mmCIF file of C-alpha atoms in Angstrom:
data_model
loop_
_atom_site.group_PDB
_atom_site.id
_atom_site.type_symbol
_atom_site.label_atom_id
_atom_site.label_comp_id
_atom_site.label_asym_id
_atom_site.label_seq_id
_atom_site.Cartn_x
_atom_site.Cartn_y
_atom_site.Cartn_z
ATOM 1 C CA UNK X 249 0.000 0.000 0.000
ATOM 2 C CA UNK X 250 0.918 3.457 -0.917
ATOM 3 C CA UNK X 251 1.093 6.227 1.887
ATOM 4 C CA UNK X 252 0.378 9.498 1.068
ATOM 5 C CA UNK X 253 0.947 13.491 2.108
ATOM 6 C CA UNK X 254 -0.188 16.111 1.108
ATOM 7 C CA UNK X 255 1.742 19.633 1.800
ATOM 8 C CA UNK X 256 1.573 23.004 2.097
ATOM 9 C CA UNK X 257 3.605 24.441 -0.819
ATOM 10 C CA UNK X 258 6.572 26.133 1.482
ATOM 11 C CA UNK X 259 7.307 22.603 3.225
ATOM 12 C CA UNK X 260 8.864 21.721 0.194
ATOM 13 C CA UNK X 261 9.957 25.149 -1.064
ATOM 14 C CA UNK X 262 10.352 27.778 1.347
ATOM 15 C CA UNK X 263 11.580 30.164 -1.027
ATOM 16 C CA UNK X 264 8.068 30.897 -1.374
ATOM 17 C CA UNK X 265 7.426 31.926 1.778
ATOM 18 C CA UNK X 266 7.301 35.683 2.754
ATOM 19 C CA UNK X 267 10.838 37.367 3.148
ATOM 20 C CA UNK X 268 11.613 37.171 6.913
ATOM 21 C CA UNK X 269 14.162 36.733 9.348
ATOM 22 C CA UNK X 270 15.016 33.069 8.882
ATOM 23 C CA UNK X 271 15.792 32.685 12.325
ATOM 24 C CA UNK X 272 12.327 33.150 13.383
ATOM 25 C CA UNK X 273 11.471 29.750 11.519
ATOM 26 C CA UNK X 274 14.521 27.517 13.574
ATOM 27 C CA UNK X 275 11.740 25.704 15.120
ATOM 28 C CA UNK X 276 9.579 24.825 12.216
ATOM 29 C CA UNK X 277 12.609 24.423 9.662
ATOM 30 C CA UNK X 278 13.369 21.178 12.601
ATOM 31 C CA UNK X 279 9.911 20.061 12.149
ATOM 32 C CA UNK X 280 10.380 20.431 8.217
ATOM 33 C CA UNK X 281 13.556 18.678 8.083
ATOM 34 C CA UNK X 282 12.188 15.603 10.919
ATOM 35 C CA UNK X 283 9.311 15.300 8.306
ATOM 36 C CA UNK X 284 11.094 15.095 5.908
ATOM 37 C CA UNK X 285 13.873 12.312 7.273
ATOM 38 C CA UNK X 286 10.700 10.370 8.364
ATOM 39 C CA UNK X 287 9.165 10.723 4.706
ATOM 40 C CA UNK X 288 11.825 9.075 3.697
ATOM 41 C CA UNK X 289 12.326 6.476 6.118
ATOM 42 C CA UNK X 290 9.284 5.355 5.536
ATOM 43 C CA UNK X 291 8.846 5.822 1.966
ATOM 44 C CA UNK X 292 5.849 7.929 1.900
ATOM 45 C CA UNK X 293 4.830 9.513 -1.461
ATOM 46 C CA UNK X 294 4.645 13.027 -1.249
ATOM 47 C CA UNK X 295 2.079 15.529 -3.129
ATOM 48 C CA UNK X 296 3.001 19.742 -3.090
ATOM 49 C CA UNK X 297 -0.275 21.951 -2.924
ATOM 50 C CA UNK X 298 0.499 25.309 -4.478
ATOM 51 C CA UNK X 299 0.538 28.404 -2.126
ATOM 52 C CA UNK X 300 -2.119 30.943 -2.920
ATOM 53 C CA UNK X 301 -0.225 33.815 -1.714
ATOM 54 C CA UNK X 302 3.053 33.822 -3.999
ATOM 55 C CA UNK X 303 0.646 32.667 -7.054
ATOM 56 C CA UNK X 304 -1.521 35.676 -6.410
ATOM 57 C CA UNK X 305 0.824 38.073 -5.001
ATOM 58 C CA UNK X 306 4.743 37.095 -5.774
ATOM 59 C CA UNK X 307 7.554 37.013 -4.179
ATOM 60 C CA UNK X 308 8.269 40.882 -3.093
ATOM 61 C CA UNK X 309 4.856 40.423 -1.028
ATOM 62 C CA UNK X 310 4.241 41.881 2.613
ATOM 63 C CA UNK X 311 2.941 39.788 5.431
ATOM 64 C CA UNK X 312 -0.943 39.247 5.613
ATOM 65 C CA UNK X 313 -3.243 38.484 8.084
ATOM 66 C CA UNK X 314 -6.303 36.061 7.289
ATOM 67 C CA UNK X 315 -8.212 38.985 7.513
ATOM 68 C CA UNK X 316 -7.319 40.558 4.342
ATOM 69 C CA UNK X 317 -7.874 37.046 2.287
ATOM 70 C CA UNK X 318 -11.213 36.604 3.638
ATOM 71 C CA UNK X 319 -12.799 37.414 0.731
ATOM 72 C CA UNK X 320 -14.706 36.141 -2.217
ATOM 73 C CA UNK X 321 -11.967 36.451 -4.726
ATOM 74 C CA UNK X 322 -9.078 35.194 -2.619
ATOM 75 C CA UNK X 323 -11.481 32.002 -1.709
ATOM 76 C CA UNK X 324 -12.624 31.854 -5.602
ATOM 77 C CA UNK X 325 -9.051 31.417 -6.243
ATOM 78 C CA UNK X 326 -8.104 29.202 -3.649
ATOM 79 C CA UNK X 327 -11.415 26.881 -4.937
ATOM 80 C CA UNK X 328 -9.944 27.098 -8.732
ATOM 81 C CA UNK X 329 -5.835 26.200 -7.354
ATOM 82 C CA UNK X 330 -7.032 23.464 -5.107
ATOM 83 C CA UNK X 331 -9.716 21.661 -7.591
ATOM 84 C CA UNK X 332 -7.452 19.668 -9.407
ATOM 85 C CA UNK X 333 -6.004 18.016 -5.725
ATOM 86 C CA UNK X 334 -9.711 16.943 -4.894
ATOM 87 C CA UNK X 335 -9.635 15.223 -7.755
ATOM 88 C CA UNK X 336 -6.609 13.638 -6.777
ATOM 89 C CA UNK X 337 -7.447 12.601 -3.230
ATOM 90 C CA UNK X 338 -11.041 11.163 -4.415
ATOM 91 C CA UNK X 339 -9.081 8.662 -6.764
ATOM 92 C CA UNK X 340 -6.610 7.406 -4.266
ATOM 93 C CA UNK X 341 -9.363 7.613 -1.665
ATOM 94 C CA UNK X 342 -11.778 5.535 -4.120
ATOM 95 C CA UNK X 343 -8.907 2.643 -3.823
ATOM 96 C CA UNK X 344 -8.184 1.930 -0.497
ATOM 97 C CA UNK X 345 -6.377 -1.121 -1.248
ATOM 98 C CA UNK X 346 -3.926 0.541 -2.808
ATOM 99 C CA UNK X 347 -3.355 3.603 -1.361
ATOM 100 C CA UNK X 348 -3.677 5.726 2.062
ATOM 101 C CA UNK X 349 -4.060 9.651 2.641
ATOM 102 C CA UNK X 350 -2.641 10.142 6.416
ATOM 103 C CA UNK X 351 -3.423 13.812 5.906
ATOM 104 C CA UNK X 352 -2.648 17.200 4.544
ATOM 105 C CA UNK X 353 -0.034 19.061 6.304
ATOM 106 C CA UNK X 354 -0.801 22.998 7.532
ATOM 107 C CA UNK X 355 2.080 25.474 8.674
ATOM 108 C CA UNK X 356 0.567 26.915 11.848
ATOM 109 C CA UNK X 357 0.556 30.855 11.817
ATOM 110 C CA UNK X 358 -0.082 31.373 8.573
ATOM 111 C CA UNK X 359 -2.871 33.757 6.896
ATOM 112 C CA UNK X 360 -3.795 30.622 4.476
ATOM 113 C CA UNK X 361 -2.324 27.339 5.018
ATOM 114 C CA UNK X 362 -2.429 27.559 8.993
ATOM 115 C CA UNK X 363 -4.845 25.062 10.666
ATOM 116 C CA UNK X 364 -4.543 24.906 14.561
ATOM 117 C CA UNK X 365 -3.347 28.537 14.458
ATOM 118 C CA UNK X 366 -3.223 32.036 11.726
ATOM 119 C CA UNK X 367 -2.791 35.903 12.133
ATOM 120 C CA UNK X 368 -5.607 38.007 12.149
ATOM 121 C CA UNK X 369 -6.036 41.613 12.680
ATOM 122 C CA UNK X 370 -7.369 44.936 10.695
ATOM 123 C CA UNK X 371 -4.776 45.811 8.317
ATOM 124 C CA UNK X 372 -5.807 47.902 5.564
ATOM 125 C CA UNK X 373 -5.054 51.390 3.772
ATOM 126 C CA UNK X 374 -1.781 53.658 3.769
ATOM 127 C CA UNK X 375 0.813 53.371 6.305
ATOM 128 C CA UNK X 376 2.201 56.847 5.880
ATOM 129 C CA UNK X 377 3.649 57.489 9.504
ATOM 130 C CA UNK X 378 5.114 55.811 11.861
ATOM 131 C CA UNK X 379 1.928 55.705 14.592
ATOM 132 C CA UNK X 380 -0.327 54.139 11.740
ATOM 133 C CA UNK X 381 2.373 51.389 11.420
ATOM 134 C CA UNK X 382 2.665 50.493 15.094
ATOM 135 C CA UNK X 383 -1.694 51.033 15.263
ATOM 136 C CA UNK X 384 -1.685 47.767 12.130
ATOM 137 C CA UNK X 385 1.259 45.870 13.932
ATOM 138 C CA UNK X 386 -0.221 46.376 16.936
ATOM 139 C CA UNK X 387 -3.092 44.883 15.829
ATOM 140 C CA UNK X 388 -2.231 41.258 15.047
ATOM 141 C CA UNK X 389 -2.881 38.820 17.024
ATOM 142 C CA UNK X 390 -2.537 34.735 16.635
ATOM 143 C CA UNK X 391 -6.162 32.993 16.894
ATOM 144 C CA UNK X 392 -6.652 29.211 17.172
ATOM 145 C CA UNK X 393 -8.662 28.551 13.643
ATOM 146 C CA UNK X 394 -7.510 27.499 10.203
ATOM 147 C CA UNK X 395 -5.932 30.082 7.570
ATOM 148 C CA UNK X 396 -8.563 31.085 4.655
ATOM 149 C CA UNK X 397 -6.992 28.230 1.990
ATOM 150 C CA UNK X 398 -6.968 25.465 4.828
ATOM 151 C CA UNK X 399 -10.551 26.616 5.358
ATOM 152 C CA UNK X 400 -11.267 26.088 1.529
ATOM 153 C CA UNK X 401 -9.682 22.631 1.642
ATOM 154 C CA UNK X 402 -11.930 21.514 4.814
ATOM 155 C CA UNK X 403 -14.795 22.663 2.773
ATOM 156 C CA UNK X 404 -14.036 20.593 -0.138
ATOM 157 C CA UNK X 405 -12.825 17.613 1.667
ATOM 158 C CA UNK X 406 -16.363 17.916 3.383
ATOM 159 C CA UNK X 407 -18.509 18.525 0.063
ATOM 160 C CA UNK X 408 -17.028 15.440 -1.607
ATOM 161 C CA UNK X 409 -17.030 13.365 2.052
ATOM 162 C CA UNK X 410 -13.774 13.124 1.869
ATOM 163 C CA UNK X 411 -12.141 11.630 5.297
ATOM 164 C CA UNK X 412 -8.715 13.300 4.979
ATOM 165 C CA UNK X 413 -7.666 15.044 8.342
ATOM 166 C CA UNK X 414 -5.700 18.445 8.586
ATOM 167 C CA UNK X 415 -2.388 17.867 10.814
ATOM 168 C CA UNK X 416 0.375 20.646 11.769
ATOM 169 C CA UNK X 417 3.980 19.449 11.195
ATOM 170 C CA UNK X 418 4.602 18.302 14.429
ATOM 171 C CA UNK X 419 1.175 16.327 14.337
ATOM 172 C CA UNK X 420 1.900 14.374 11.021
ATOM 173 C CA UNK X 421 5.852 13.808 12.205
ATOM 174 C CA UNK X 422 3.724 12.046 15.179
ATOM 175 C CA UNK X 423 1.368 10.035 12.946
ATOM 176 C CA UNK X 424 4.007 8.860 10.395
ATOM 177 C CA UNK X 425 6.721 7.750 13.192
ATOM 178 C CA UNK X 426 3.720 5.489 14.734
ATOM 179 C CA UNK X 427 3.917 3.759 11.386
#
């Protein structure tokens, strides 16, 4: 039998991930790089979703919160990137002799592909002086629900009665080393 993964895009590629201070991701560059030893220990097959923020916005985008992707033509988007994968997971779901889905794999914080955990907060207009910048930083704040594309994916999974559970990093590390 075949064991399966499905990723958010910047496990695999985290050149696509916002421009930050890499040191800020030590702890989920280990959980990247445990996943990806155990991946490979345990020959699982591996599938890359694509990430809905550097298809729609680049490379030389800011930060987001969920906030500013909650809305109908972010989640139209995120429907039309991820319709193709639910196409995917119904045929290896439909043989179950064959082939297992353990689970798609969220990175906790973010604005879209977070599950357990995203930013939120009212960021929009002009940040022309330095008070309006610290009023939108000031603003965020990390709330335990899933990012606007991981909400897209649940929906889907559930429309189509798919049984294919979201899991953070850490969680899947925990599911495939049981194996």
């Amino acid at each position: 039998m075949k064991r399966i993964i499905f990723v958010s895009h910047c496990i695999l590629n985290t050149a696509s991930k916002v421009e930050q201070d890499e040191a800020g991701l030590e702890d989920e560059y280990r959980e990247r790089r445990n996943l990806m030893g155990l991946v490979l220990e345990k020959d699982i097959q591996i599938v890359q979703l694509p990430c809905p923020e550097f298809q729609i916005y680049g490379s030389r985008r800011w930060g987001h919160v969920k906030d500013q992707f909650d809305n109908p033509f972010y989640k139209e988007r995120c429907n039309e990137m991820l319709e193709p994968f639910f196409l995917e997971m119904e045929e290896y779901c439909s043989r179950p002799d064959r082939f297992q889905i353990l689970g798609v794999v969220s990175v906790e914080g973010s604005p879209s592909c977070g599950h357990g955990l995203t930013c939120r907060g009212d960021w929009r207009g002009e940040v022309e002086t330095e008070s309006r910048f610290r009023e939108i930083r000031d603003d965020l704040k990390m709330k335990e629900e899933p990012g606007v594309f991981m909400e897209i994916l649940e929906e889907g999974l559930t429309a189509r009665a798919l049984k294919v559970p979201v899991l953070s990093l850490e969680d899947m590390c925990k599911v495939i080393s049981s194996l």
